[in-house]
Structure formats: structure tokens, C-alpha cells
Short mmCIF file of C-alpha atoms and ligand atoms in Angstrom, two decimals:
data_model
loop_
_atom_site.label_atom_id
_atom_site.label_comp_id
_atom_site.label_asym_id
_atom_site.label_seq_id
_atom_site.Cartn_x
_atom_site.Cartn_y
_atom_site.Cartn_z
CA MET A 78 0.00 0.00 0.00
CA GLN A 79 1.23 3.48 -0.90
CA THR A 80 0.21 6.41 1.31
CA VAL A 81 0.28 10.09 0.41
CA LYS A 82 -0.24 12.60 3.21
CA LEU A 83 -2.09 15.84 2.61
CA ASP A 84 -0.40 18.04 5.19
CA LEU A 85 -2.97 20.74 5.96
CA ALA A 86 -2.42 22.19 9.44
CA HIS A 87 -6.16 22.26 10.24
CA ALA A 88 -7.10 19.01 8.49
CA PRO A 89 -4.26 16.58 7.68
CA TYR A 90 -5.30 13.26 6.15
CA ASP A 91 -3.99 10.18 4.43
CA ILE A 92 -4.60 9.00 0.88
CA HIS A 93 -4.09 5.23 0.76
CA ILE A 94 -3.54 3.58 -2.63
CA ALA A 95 -3.67 -0.21 -3.07
CA ARG A 96 -5.87 -3.05 -4.27
CA ASP A 97 -8.63 -4.39 -2.00
CA LEU A 98 -8.82 -1.48 0.44
CA LEU A 99 -12.64 -1.57 0.58
CA THR A 100 -12.70 -4.15 3.35
CA GLN A 101 -9.78 -2.77 5.38
CA VAL A 102 -12.04 -1.31 8.08
CA GLU A 103 -9.08 -0.83 10.39
CA LEU A 104 -8.21 2.19 8.27
CA ILE A 105 -11.68 3.71 8.81
CA LYS A 106 -12.82 2.74 12.33
CA PRO A 107 -10.28 4.82 14.34
CA LEU A 108 -11.45 7.95 12.54
CA LEU A 109 -15.15 7.58 13.39
CA LEU A 110 -16.64 9.85 16.09
CA GLN A 111 -19.43 7.30 16.56
CA LEU A 112 -19.84 3.76 15.19
CA ARG A 113 -22.34 4.93 12.58
CA VAL A 114 -21.78 5.71 8.88
CA VAL A 115 -23.92 6.57 5.87
CA ILE A 116 -22.57 5.33 2.54
CA VAL A 117 -23.53 7.47 -0.46
CA SER A 118 -23.24 5.74 -3.82
CA ASN A 119 -25.11 5.43 -7.10
CA THR A 120 -27.05 2.87 -9.11
CA THR A 121 -23.95 1.74 -11.04
CA VAL A 122 -21.35 1.51 -8.29
CA ALA A 123 -23.52 0.22 -5.44
CA PRO A 124 -24.29 -3.16 -7.07
CA LEU A 125 -20.57 -3.63 -7.63
CA TYR A 126 -19.02 -2.58 -4.32
CA LEU A 127 -21.54 -1.56 -1.63
CA LYS A 128 -22.14 -5.05 -0.20
CA SER A 129 -18.50 -5.85 0.53
CA LEU A 130 -17.92 -2.44 2.11
CA GLN A 131 -21.09 -2.61 4.21
CA GLU A 132 -20.41 -6.20 5.36
CA ALA A 133 -16.88 -5.30 6.45
CA LEU A 134 -18.12 -2.26 8.38
CA GLU A 135 -20.95 -4.18 10.07
CA ALA A 136 -18.56 -6.98 11.02
CA ALA A 137 -16.65 -4.29 12.94
CA ASP A 138 -19.85 -3.26 14.77
CA ILE A 139 -20.30 -0.12 12.72
CA GLN A 140 -23.93 0.74 11.99
CA CYS A 141 -24.44 1.37 8.25
CA HIS A 142 -27.11 3.09 6.23
CA SER A 143 -26.80 3.62 2.47
CA ILE A 144 -28.16 6.21 0.04
CA ILE A 145 -28.23 5.22 -3.63
CA LEU A 146 -28.43 8.16 -6.03
CA PRO A 147 -29.12 8.20 -9.77
CA ASP A 148 -25.99 8.00 -11.89
CA GLY A 149 -24.60 10.79 -14.06
CA GLU A 150 -23.22 14.31 -14.25
CA VAL A 151 -26.72 15.49 -15.05
CA TYR A 152 -27.72 14.50 -11.50
CA LYS A 153 -25.05 16.64 -9.81
CA THR A 154 -27.80 19.04 -8.74
CA SER A 155 -29.50 20.60 -5.75
CA GLU A 156 -32.42 18.19 -6.22
CA THR A 157 -30.15 15.18 -5.87
CA LEU A 158 -28.32 16.82 -2.97
CA ASN A 159 -31.66 17.18 -1.19
CA GLN A 160 -32.14 13.42 -1.52
CA ILE A 161 -29.07 13.05 0.70
CA PHE A 162 -30.47 15.48 3.29
CA ASP A 163 -33.88 13.77 3.19
CA ALA A 164 -32.25 10.41 3.95
CA LEU A 165 -29.95 11.77 6.70
CA LEU A 166 -32.84 13.50 8.47
CA THR A 167 -35.19 10.55 8.08
CA GLU A 168 -32.54 8.35 9.68
CA ARG A 169 -31.97 10.96 12.42
CA CYS A 170 -28.24 11.08 11.61
CA GLU A 171 -26.30 13.15 14.14
CA ARG A 172 -23.32 15.48 13.86
CA LYS A 173 -20.97 12.60 14.70
CA THR A 174 -22.21 10.44 11.80
CA THR A 175 -19.56 9.99 9.09
CA LEU A 176 -20.61 10.06 5.42
CA ILE A 177 -18.70 7.77 3.05
CA ALA A 178 -18.61 8.62 -0.67
CA LEU A 179 -18.41 5.40 -2.70
CA GLY A 180 -18.17 6.33 -6.36
CA GLY A 181 -16.63 8.71 -8.84
CA GLY A 182 -16.21 12.45 -8.73
CA VAL A 183 -19.91 13.21 -8.99
CA ILE A 184 -20.65 11.15 -5.85
CA GLY A 185 -17.56 12.49 -4.11
CA ASP A 186 -18.35 16.14 -4.83
CA MET A 187 -22.00 15.83 -3.78
CA THR A 188 -21.28 13.76 -0.68
CA GLY A 189 -18.54 16.15 0.38
CA PHE A 190 -20.82 19.16 -0.04
CA ALA A 191 -23.62 17.41 1.84
CA ALA A 192 -21.14 16.67 4.64
CA ALA A 193 -19.99 20.29 4.64
CA VAL A 194 -23.47 21.71 5.23
CA TYR A 195 -25.55 18.98 6.94
CA GLN A 196 -26.03 20.32 10.50
CA ARG A 197 -23.24 22.77 9.55
CA GLY A 198 -20.73 19.98 9.06
CA VAL A 199 -20.24 16.25 9.59
CA PRO A 200 -17.12 14.21 8.83
CA PHE A 201 -16.77 12.38 5.52
CA ILE A 202 -14.49 9.82 3.87
CA GLN A 203 -13.76 9.47 0.15
CA ILE A 204 -13.66 6.02 -1.47
CA PRO A 205 -13.07 6.99 -5.12
CA THR A 206 -13.86 4.30 -7.68
CA THR A 207 -12.88 6.00 -10.96
CA LEU A 208 -9.38 6.87 -12.10
CA LEU A 209 -10.40 10.53 -12.25
CA ALA A 210 -11.66 10.48 -8.68
CA GLN A 211 -8.57 8.60 -7.43
CA VAL A 212 -6.11 11.06 -9.00
CA ASP A 213 -8.06 14.25 -8.53
CA SER A 214 -11.60 14.77 -7.18
CA SER A 215 -11.23 12.80 -3.93
CA VAL A 216 -8.21 14.90 -2.91
CA GLY A 217 -8.14 18.57 -1.92
CA GLY A 218 -11.61 19.25 -0.59
CA LYS A 219 -13.37 20.91 -3.55
CA THR A 220 -17.00 19.81 -3.15
CA GLY A 221 -20.22 20.97 -4.75
CA ILE A 222 -22.88 20.73 -7.41
CA ASN A 223 -23.59 22.17 -10.84
CA HIS A 224 -26.02 24.95 -11.64
CA PRO A 225 -27.76 25.31 -15.00
CA LEU A 226 -25.80 28.51 -15.50
CA GLY A 227 -22.41 27.15 -14.54
CA LYS A 228 -20.27 24.15 -13.59
CA ASN A 229 -19.54 23.55 -9.90
CA MET A 230 -21.03 26.95 -9.10
CA ILE A 231 -22.34 25.95 -5.67
CA GLY A 232 -20.06 24.25 -3.16
CA ALA A 233 -17.47 24.46 -0.41
CA PHE A 234 -13.87 23.70 0.37
CA TYR A 235 -14.31 20.82 2.84
CA GLN A 236 -11.62 18.23 3.45
CA PRO A 237 -12.26 14.51 3.91
CA LYS A 238 -10.88 12.62 6.91
CA LEU A 239 -9.45 9.88 4.68
CA VAL A 240 -9.16 8.80 1.05
CA LEU A 241 -9.11 5.10 0.13
CA ALA A 242 -8.17 4.62 -3.53
CA ASP A 243 -8.89 0.94 -4.13
CA LEU A 244 -7.18 0.02 -7.41
CA ALA A 245 -9.31 -3.11 -7.68
CA THR A 246 -12.36 -0.96 -8.41
CA LEU A 247 -10.70 0.21 -11.63
CA ASP A 248 -11.06 -3.33 -13.01
CA THR A 249 -14.73 -2.63 -13.76
CA LEU A 250 -14.32 0.94 -15.00
CA PRO A 251 -15.50 1.41 -18.62
CA LEU A 252 -12.71 2.32 -21.05
CA ARG A 253 -14.27 5.71 -21.83
CA GLU A 254 -14.13 6.54 -18.11
CA LEU A 255 -10.53 5.33 -17.83
CA SER A 256 -9.65 7.68 -20.69
CA ALA A 257 -11.49 10.54 -18.99
CA GLY A 258 -9.37 10.08 -15.89
CA MET A 259 -6.21 10.13 -17.99
CA ALA A 260 -6.96 13.73 -18.93
CA GLU A 261 -6.44 14.83 -15.33
CA VAL A 262 -3.36 12.58 -15.07
CA ILE A 263 -1.78 14.21 -18.14
CA LYS A 264 -2.75 17.63 -16.73
CA TYR A 265 -0.36 17.13 -13.78
CA GLY A 266 2.54 16.59 -16.18
CA LEU A 267 1.72 19.73 -18.14
CA ILE A 268 1.23 22.11 -15.21
CA ASP A 269 4.48 21.56 -13.28
CA ASP A 270 5.99 18.09 -13.72
CA LEU A 271 7.76 17.62 -17.07
CA ALA A 272 9.47 14.44 -15.86
CA PHE A 273 6.03 12.92 -15.21
CA PHE A 274 4.79 14.06 -18.65
CA GLU A 275 7.76 12.30 -20.24
CA TRP A 276 7.11 9.19 -18.11
CA LEU A 277 3.51 9.23 -19.31
CA GLU A 278 4.67 9.40 -22.93
CA ALA A 279 6.78 6.28 -22.31
CA ASN A 280 4.10 4.36 -20.37
CA ILE A 281 0.70 5.38 -21.78
CA GLU A 282 0.14 2.02 -23.49
CA ARG A 283 0.80 0.17 -20.18
CA LEU A 284 -1.51 2.57 -18.34
CA MET A 285 -4.33 2.05 -20.84
CA ALA A 286 -3.79 -1.72 -20.45
CA ARG A 287 -4.41 -1.12 -16.70
CA GLU A 288 -1.15 -2.67 -15.58
CA THR A 289 -1.41 -2.40 -11.78
CA GLU A 290 2.20 -1.38 -11.19
CA VAL A 291 2.16 1.60 -13.56
CA LEU A 292 -1.39 2.61 -12.57
CA ALA A 293 -0.41 2.62 -8.89
CA TYR A 294 2.68 4.72 -9.63
CA ALA A 295 0.74 7.23 -11.74
CA ILE A 296 -2.04 7.57 -9.16
CA GLU A 297 0.47 8.06 -6.35
CA ARG A 298 2.39 10.69 -8.39
CA CYS A 299 -0.83 12.57 -9.15
CA CYS A 300 -1.91 12.51 -5.50
CA GLN A 301 1.56 13.67 -4.41
CA ASN A 302 1.38 16.58 -6.85
CA LYS A 303 -2.15 17.53 -5.83
CA ALA A 304 -1.34 17.21 -2.10
CA ARG A 305 1.70 19.49 -2.54
CA ILE A 306 -0.28 22.14 -4.41
CA VAL A 307 -3.30 22.04 -2.08
CA ALA A 308 -1.14 22.14 1.06
CA GLY A 309 0.33 25.38 -0.24
CA ASP A 310 -2.91 27.03 -1.37
CA GLU A 311 -6.01 25.24 -0.02
CA LYS A 312 -8.56 27.89 -1.02
CA GLU A 313 -7.16 28.64 -4.50
CA GLN A 314 -5.79 32.10 -3.87
CA GLY A 315 -2.79 31.38 -6.10
CA GLN A 316 -0.98 28.25 -7.27
CA ARG A 317 -3.92 25.91 -6.81
CA ALA A 318 -5.49 27.54 -9.89
CA LEU A 319 -2.88 25.71 -12.01
CA LEU A 320 -4.93 22.55 -11.37
CA ASN A 321 -7.56 24.27 -13.52
CA LEU A 322 -5.54 23.89 -16.74
CA GLY A 323 -8.00 23.24 -19.55
CA HIS A 324 -10.99 23.94 -17.32
CA THR A 325 -11.88 27.48 -18.39
CA PHE A 326 -12.56 26.10 -21.87
CA GLY A 327 -13.53 22.66 -20.55
CA HIS A 328 -16.31 23.78 -18.21
CA ALA A 329 -17.69 25.93 -21.04
CA ILE A 330 -17.87 22.78 -23.18
CA GLU A 331 -19.67 20.84 -20.43
CA SER A 332 -22.18 23.63 -19.76
CA GLY A 333 -22.57 24.53 -23.41
CA LEU A 334 -23.33 20.99 -24.61
CA GLY A 335 -25.41 20.15 -21.54
CA TYR A 336 -23.94 18.32 -18.54
CA GLY A 337 -23.04 14.75 -19.34
CA ALA A 338 -22.86 15.09 -23.13
CA TRP A 339 -19.08 15.14 -22.85
CA LEU A 340 -17.45 13.57 -19.82
CA HIS A 341 -15.53 16.00 -17.61
CA GLY A 342 -12.21 14.44 -18.61
CA GLU A 343 -13.07 14.69 -22.31
CA ALA A 344 -13.90 18.37 -21.95
CA VAL A 345 -10.68 18.95 -20.00
CA ALA A 346 -8.63 17.22 -22.72
CA ALA A 347 -10.09 19.43 -25.44
CA GLY A 348 -9.74 22.40 -23.10
CA MET A 349 -6.04 21.68 -22.58
CA MET A 350 -5.55 21.62 -26.36
CA LEU A 351 -7.26 25.03 -26.60
CA ALA A 352 -5.03 26.35 -23.80
CA ALA A 353 -2.04 24.98 -25.71
CA TYR A 354 -3.09 26.77 -28.92
CA ALA A 355 -3.54 29.98 -26.93
CA SER A 356 -0.07 29.55 -25.41
CA ARG A 357 1.35 29.05 -28.89
CA GLU A 358 -0.34 32.26 -30.01
CA LEU A 359 1.72 33.95 -27.28
CA ASP A 360 4.89 32.31 -28.70
CA GLN A 361 5.28 30.29 -25.53
CA ILE A 362 4.95 26.69 -26.69
CA SER A 363 5.92 25.28 -30.07
CA ASP A 364 4.20 23.25 -32.76
CA ASP A 365 6.27 20.30 -31.55
CA ASP A 366 4.99 20.77 -27.99
CA ILE A 367 1.42 20.82 -29.28
CA ALA A 368 2.05 17.67 -31.30
CA ARG A 369 3.35 15.92 -28.15
CA ILE A 370 0.30 16.91 -26.10
CA GLU A 371 -2.05 15.88 -28.91
CA SER A 372 -0.32 12.52 -29.39
CA LEU A 373 -0.47 11.67 -25.68
CA LEU A 374 -4.14 12.64 -25.39
CA GLN A 375 -4.98 10.58 -28.48
CA LYS A 376 -3.13 7.54 -27.09
CA ALA A 377 -5.24 7.98 -23.95
CA GLY A 378 -8.39 7.80 -26.10
CA LEU A 379 -9.26 11.45 -25.59
CA PRO A 380 -10.64 14.11 -27.96
CA VAL A 381 -8.08 16.64 -29.20
CA LYS A 382 -10.58 18.97 -30.86
CA ALA A 383 -13.25 20.95 -29.02
CA PRO A 384 -16.86 21.19 -30.22
CA VAL A 385 -17.92 24.22 -32.22
CA LEU A 386 -20.19 26.25 -29.93
CA GLY A 387 -19.58 29.62 -31.58
CA ASN A 388 -16.95 32.09 -30.40
CA ASP A 389 -19.44 34.35 -28.62
CA ARG A 390 -21.02 31.34 -26.87
CA TYR A 391 -17.61 30.23 -25.59
CA LEU A 392 -16.82 33.75 -24.41
CA ASP A 393 -20.20 34.06 -22.69
CA LEU A 394 -19.85 30.69 -20.95
CA MET A 395 -16.26 31.40 -19.86
CA ALA A 396 -17.30 34.77 -18.45
CA GLN A 397 -19.12 32.72 -15.79
CA ASP A 398 -15.94 30.87 -14.76
CA LYS A 399 -15.04 31.02 -11.04
CA LYS A 400 -11.51 32.29 -11.84
CA VAL A 401 -12.96 35.51 -13.36
CA ASP A 402 -11.53 38.52 -11.53
CA ALA A 403 -12.93 42.03 -11.97
CA GLY A 404 -14.75 40.82 -15.08
CA LYS A 405 -11.56 39.47 -16.67
CA ILE A 406 -11.52 35.82 -17.75
CA LYS A 407 -8.43 34.02 -16.41
CA PHE A 408 -6.76 31.09 -18.15
CA VAL A 409 -4.09 28.62 -17.14
CA LEU A 410 -1.49 28.84 -19.91
CA MET A 411 1.82 27.09 -20.61
CA ARG A 412 5.23 28.81 -20.77
CA CYS A 413 6.56 25.42 -21.85
CA LEU A 414 5.67 21.79 -21.22
CA GLY A 415 5.76 21.30 -17.47
CA GLU A 416 5.49 24.99 -16.61
CA SER A 417 2.14 26.80 -16.40
CA TYR A 418 0.79 30.11 -15.09
CA MET A 419 -2.41 32.10 -14.78
CA GLY A 420 -2.96 34.81 -17.37
CA GLU A 421 -5.45 36.82 -19.40
CA LEU A 422 -5.98 36.56 -23.15
CA SER A 423 -7.14 39.13 -25.67
CA ARG A 424 -10.35 38.40 -27.55
CA GLU A 425 -8.29 37.92 -30.69
CA THR A 426 -6.05 35.31 -29.03
CA ILE A 427 -9.04 33.41 -27.64
CA ILE A 428 -10.65 33.37 -31.09
CA ALA A 429 -7.38 32.25 -32.71
CA ALA A 430 -7.19 29.36 -30.23
CA LEU A 431 -10.83 28.42 -30.90
CA ASP A 432 -10.24 28.56 -34.67
CA ALA A 433 -7.25 26.22 -34.29
CA GLY A 434 -8.77 23.87 -31.74
CA CYS A 435 -12.47 23.47 -32.58
CA SER A 436 -14.02 21.20 -35.16
CA PRO A 437 -17.58 20.01 -35.77
CA VAL A 438 -18.16 16.82 -33.75
N1 LIG B 624 -13.57 18.12 -6.52
C1 LIG B 624 -12.56 18.10 -7.39
O1 LIG B 624 -11.42 18.53 -7.11
C2 LIG B 624 -12.81 17.52 -8.75
C3 LIG B 624 -11.73 17.19 -9.57
C4 LIG B 624 -12.00 16.64 -10.83
C5 LIG B 624 -13.31 16.40 -11.22
N2 LIG B 624 -14.32 16.73 -10.38
C6 LIG B 624 -15.71 16.42 -10.75
O2 LIG B 624 -15.81 15.01 -10.86
C7 LIG B 624 -16.83 14.69 -11.83
C8 LIG B 624 -16.27 13.66 -12.79
O3 LIG B 624 -15.92 12.52 -12.01
P1 LIG B 624 -15.82 11.06 -12.71
O4 LIG B 624 -15.04 11.19 -13.97
O5 LIG B 624 -15.36 10.15 -11.66
O6 LIG B 624 -17.33 10.81 -13.17
P2 LIG B 624 -18.53 10.04 -12.46
O7 LIG B 624 -18.54 10.25 -11.00
O8 LIG B 624 -19.74 10.41 -13.23
O9 LIG B 624 -18.20 8.47 -12.74
C9 LIG B 624 -18.08 8.07 -14.10
C10 LIG B 624 -19.01 6.90 -14.42
O10 LIG B 624 -18.37 5.67 -14.00
C11 LIG B 624 -19.23 4.95 -13.11
N3 LIG B 624 -18.34 4.26 -12.18
C12 LIG B 624 -17.71 4.82 -11.12
N4 LIG B 624 -16.86 3.93 -10.57
C13 LIG B 624 -16.98 2.77 -11.29
C14 LIG B 624 -16.37 1.51 -11.24
N5 LIG B 624 -15.43 1.25 -10.35
N6 LIG B 624 -16.74 0.56 -12.15
C15 LIG B 624 -17.69 0.84 -13.08
N7 LIG B 624 -18.30 2.04 -13.20
C16 LIG B 624 -17.93 2.99 -12.32
C17 LIG B 624 -20.10 6.01 -12.52
O11 LIG B 624 -21.28 5.45 -11.99
C18 LIG B 624 -20.34 6.90 -13.72
O12 LIG B 624 -21.33 6.34 -14.57
C19 LIG B 624 -17.24 16.00 -12.48
O13 LIG B 624 -18.44 16.45 -11.93
C20 LIG B 624 -16.11 16.95 -12.10
O14 LIG B 624 -16.57 18.30 -12.01
C21 LIG B 624 -14.11 17.28 -9.16
O1 LIG B 625 -8.73 20.74 -7.25
C1 LIG B 625 -8.67 21.75 -8.01
O2 LIG B 625 -8.39 22.90 -7.63
C2 LIG B 625 -8.97 21.58 -9.45
O3 LIG B 625 -9.06 22.56 -10.19
C3 LIG B 625 -9.19 20.18 -9.94
C4 LIG B 625 -10.03 20.12 -11.21
O4 LIG B 625 -9.61 18.98 -11.97
C5 LIG B 625 -11.51 19.91 -10.89
O5 LIG B 625 -12.25 19.68 -12.08
C6 LIG B 625 -12.16 21.05 -10.09
O6 LIG B 625 -13.46 20.69 -9.71
C7 LIG B 625 -12.28 22.27 -10.96
O7 LIG B 625 -12.33 23.35 -10.06
P1 LIG B 625 -13.46 24.45 -10.20
O8 LIG B 625 -13.14 25.36 -9.03
O9 LIG B 625 -13.26 25.11 -11.54
O10 LIG B 625 -14.78 23.78 -10.10
ZN1 LIG B 626 -11.13 18.58 -13.53
#
């Protein structure tokens, strides 16, 4: 088992990475304020993994209740969130009840936000079951839901007490979802880890073949990178924004097409290509750099062209982005592969990037 520590003074926690962690209750029980948990999952993941988790918890005398939500990005809403509150209140769950998120990033984000606000805050644990959730969404405490007018517009920074990344759950992950997670993996190489980007170029075929050794290494490296960045800037006042590479464009794609049409990772991949074209417009990365990014994304089974939404539609959607400051849209751009920064772009540069990076889907 590999363990990454997120060293936040007010809320340090461990991220354990290994196969068959679901039943290792000894990792969970010492953290509980009372021997009662509520597992939040969805209609796809629960039939696969809920029973073994629940049986292990109950064998350790921990009282379990489960909430099974509908599956999909389109359900990351206030209505679905209220289903969690309805169940917690019906079961008379107290402030010492721990919520456990068993699923991908949608479940993790909603469960974390529910934990942040239910009775003004109850503890929660992340058990991420997608690659994307294991390398990104389960770590760092960003929680929340979508709004029709914007992605992740309602939420809170609220840290889990523990993250259990059980590699065995990736055995059942659909290939499209594995690819989606690879977008966030590749993102870490581009933002500030060129050595990792180069390792990914050399190992992408093994990763897509789900070889446990390389998957475990990549997940650990991603969690180490995210833990380092979050420990230095938990509430995204500075460097944490680099984790948003590709997201200014990417969230516009998700909102513009309708949540769920493109997977988050697919939108981020296309968004990173658009950020790369914008960086090239600023003479910061080369055609060869763009070719390397494109090749790696393609080998990961990801889109390298963004959908045509119309320039004004993109600009309008991006004007809603949470990084906007004094009305100015902010982008994460690349000085070179492995070095990124936050900057503004002229309308002309944005349109040049869209012209280069969009194609009818
Ligand atoms: N909070 C953060 O820092 C952060 C970071 C990245 C992404 N996100 C959010 O995460 C969401 C995307 O997360 P995701 O890619 O995990 O999507 P997801 O949660 O929708 O899961 C993807 C699909 O795979 C299914 N699934 C999950 N685990 C499975 C398994 N082990 N076997 C078979 N099927 C499984 C799910 O039911 C779903 O259908 C987006 O809403 C995004 O905004 C948040
Ligand atoms: O943890 C972060 O910070 C990130 O930006 C990680 C992103 O991959 C993730 O999609 C996050 O939810 C996007 O942040 P948001 O603040 O734009 O919602
Ligand atoms: Zn993301």
C-alpha cells in the first residue's frame, strides 16, 4: 500500500492507494466519532461494491445506512443533494455520523458538499472508484454541485478525513471513463511536472492496459502533486489555480453541450488543447509541444478537438468561470511543457485558439 499525506495544518489526512482497500475497516474505524456511517453511492457503483464495504463495516460493529443516487453528471444538482439530506434526516443522523462517498467524482463532490453543510458539518471519507476520482476529485476538498448557469457553481472547500483509492475498483471501470481520468493525469505533467509528462509518454500504453504497477505509480504521483499544491494554497488564492488547466474552456464545453454530453475528462482534454493553442499564439509553446500533447491525449483515447459552440457562446460561458476577476476571464497557460501560469488573453487570441482547436463533432 502506498500512502500520500495531505499536510494541511487544520485538516491533515492520508490518501491510501492499493488493491482491495474496501474491506480494510481498520483504516476507517479509528477515525469515526461514533460507530455509525452513511454510505452514499449510485445505481452503477452500489451493485458492484456496496455489499463488501457494508459487510466489512458491520462486522466491525459499525452501523451502516446507504443512500443510492441516480448516476450521471446530469444529477449533480441541488435536487439530488436534497435526496441526501432527506435520507440523513429521516434516519436521524447526528453530527458525529460519518458520510462515506463510494463512487466517482460526482458522488464524491455531492457527498462532500452534503457533509460540509448537513447540520453545519459532519465528517466524511472518500472512497473513489474512478481513475479521475482517485487522481483528482477525492483529494483537496473541492466539493459541490452544478447549476444550470455554470459548472460547480455551488459548493465548499471541505476536506475529507481519509481517502481510500482501491485500485481493484478500476477493473470494472468502462474504457471511456478510464480515458477521462487520464486527462487529469496528463494535466499534472503539463502544469508543473515535465518528468512525469515524459514518463507518461513512455508508459501510456501500459496505463491504458491497466497494468497495476504503472497505474499505482501514476495515481500516487498525481496525488503527491495535488497534495503538494493544495497544502500550499487550499482555497485557490494562487498556485492551486494551475490545477484548472483546460478547465476554463472545458467547463464551457460541459455547460454549453449540456452536462453529461461530454465527460468531464473529455472536456478537459479538449480544453487543454485550446489552452495549448492559446499559449502558442503567445509564442510560448511550439508546434512540436502541441504535437506531443495531442499525441499523448490521443493515445489515452481522448478528444483533441473541441466542439464548435460559436466564439461568442464560448466567451459568454467562460465569463461565468469562477476564476474571473474584476470581469476578466483568467486562463491557465503554458510557458513550456511542465510549466504553467495564470494569465489573461485578448479576444483575438481566444478566437485564434478556438479557430485552431475546434471542429464540428
Ligand atoms: N472536486 C474536485 O477537485 C474535482 C476534480 C476533478 C473532477 N471533479 C468532478 O468530478 C466529476 C467527474 O468525475 P468522474 O469522472 O469520476 O465521473 P462520475 O462520478 O460520473 O463516474 C463516471 C461513471 O463511472 C461509473 N463508475 C464509477 N466507478 C466505477 C467503477 N469502479 N466501475 C464501473 N463504473 C464505475 C459512474 O457510476 C459513472 O457512470 C465531475 O463532476 C467533475 O466536475 C471534481
Ligand atoms: O482541485 C482543483 O483545484 C482543481 O481545479 C481540480 C479540477 O480537476 C476539478 O475539475 C475542479 O473541480 C475544478 O475546479 P473548479 O473550481 O473550476 O470547479
Ligand atoms: Zn477537472
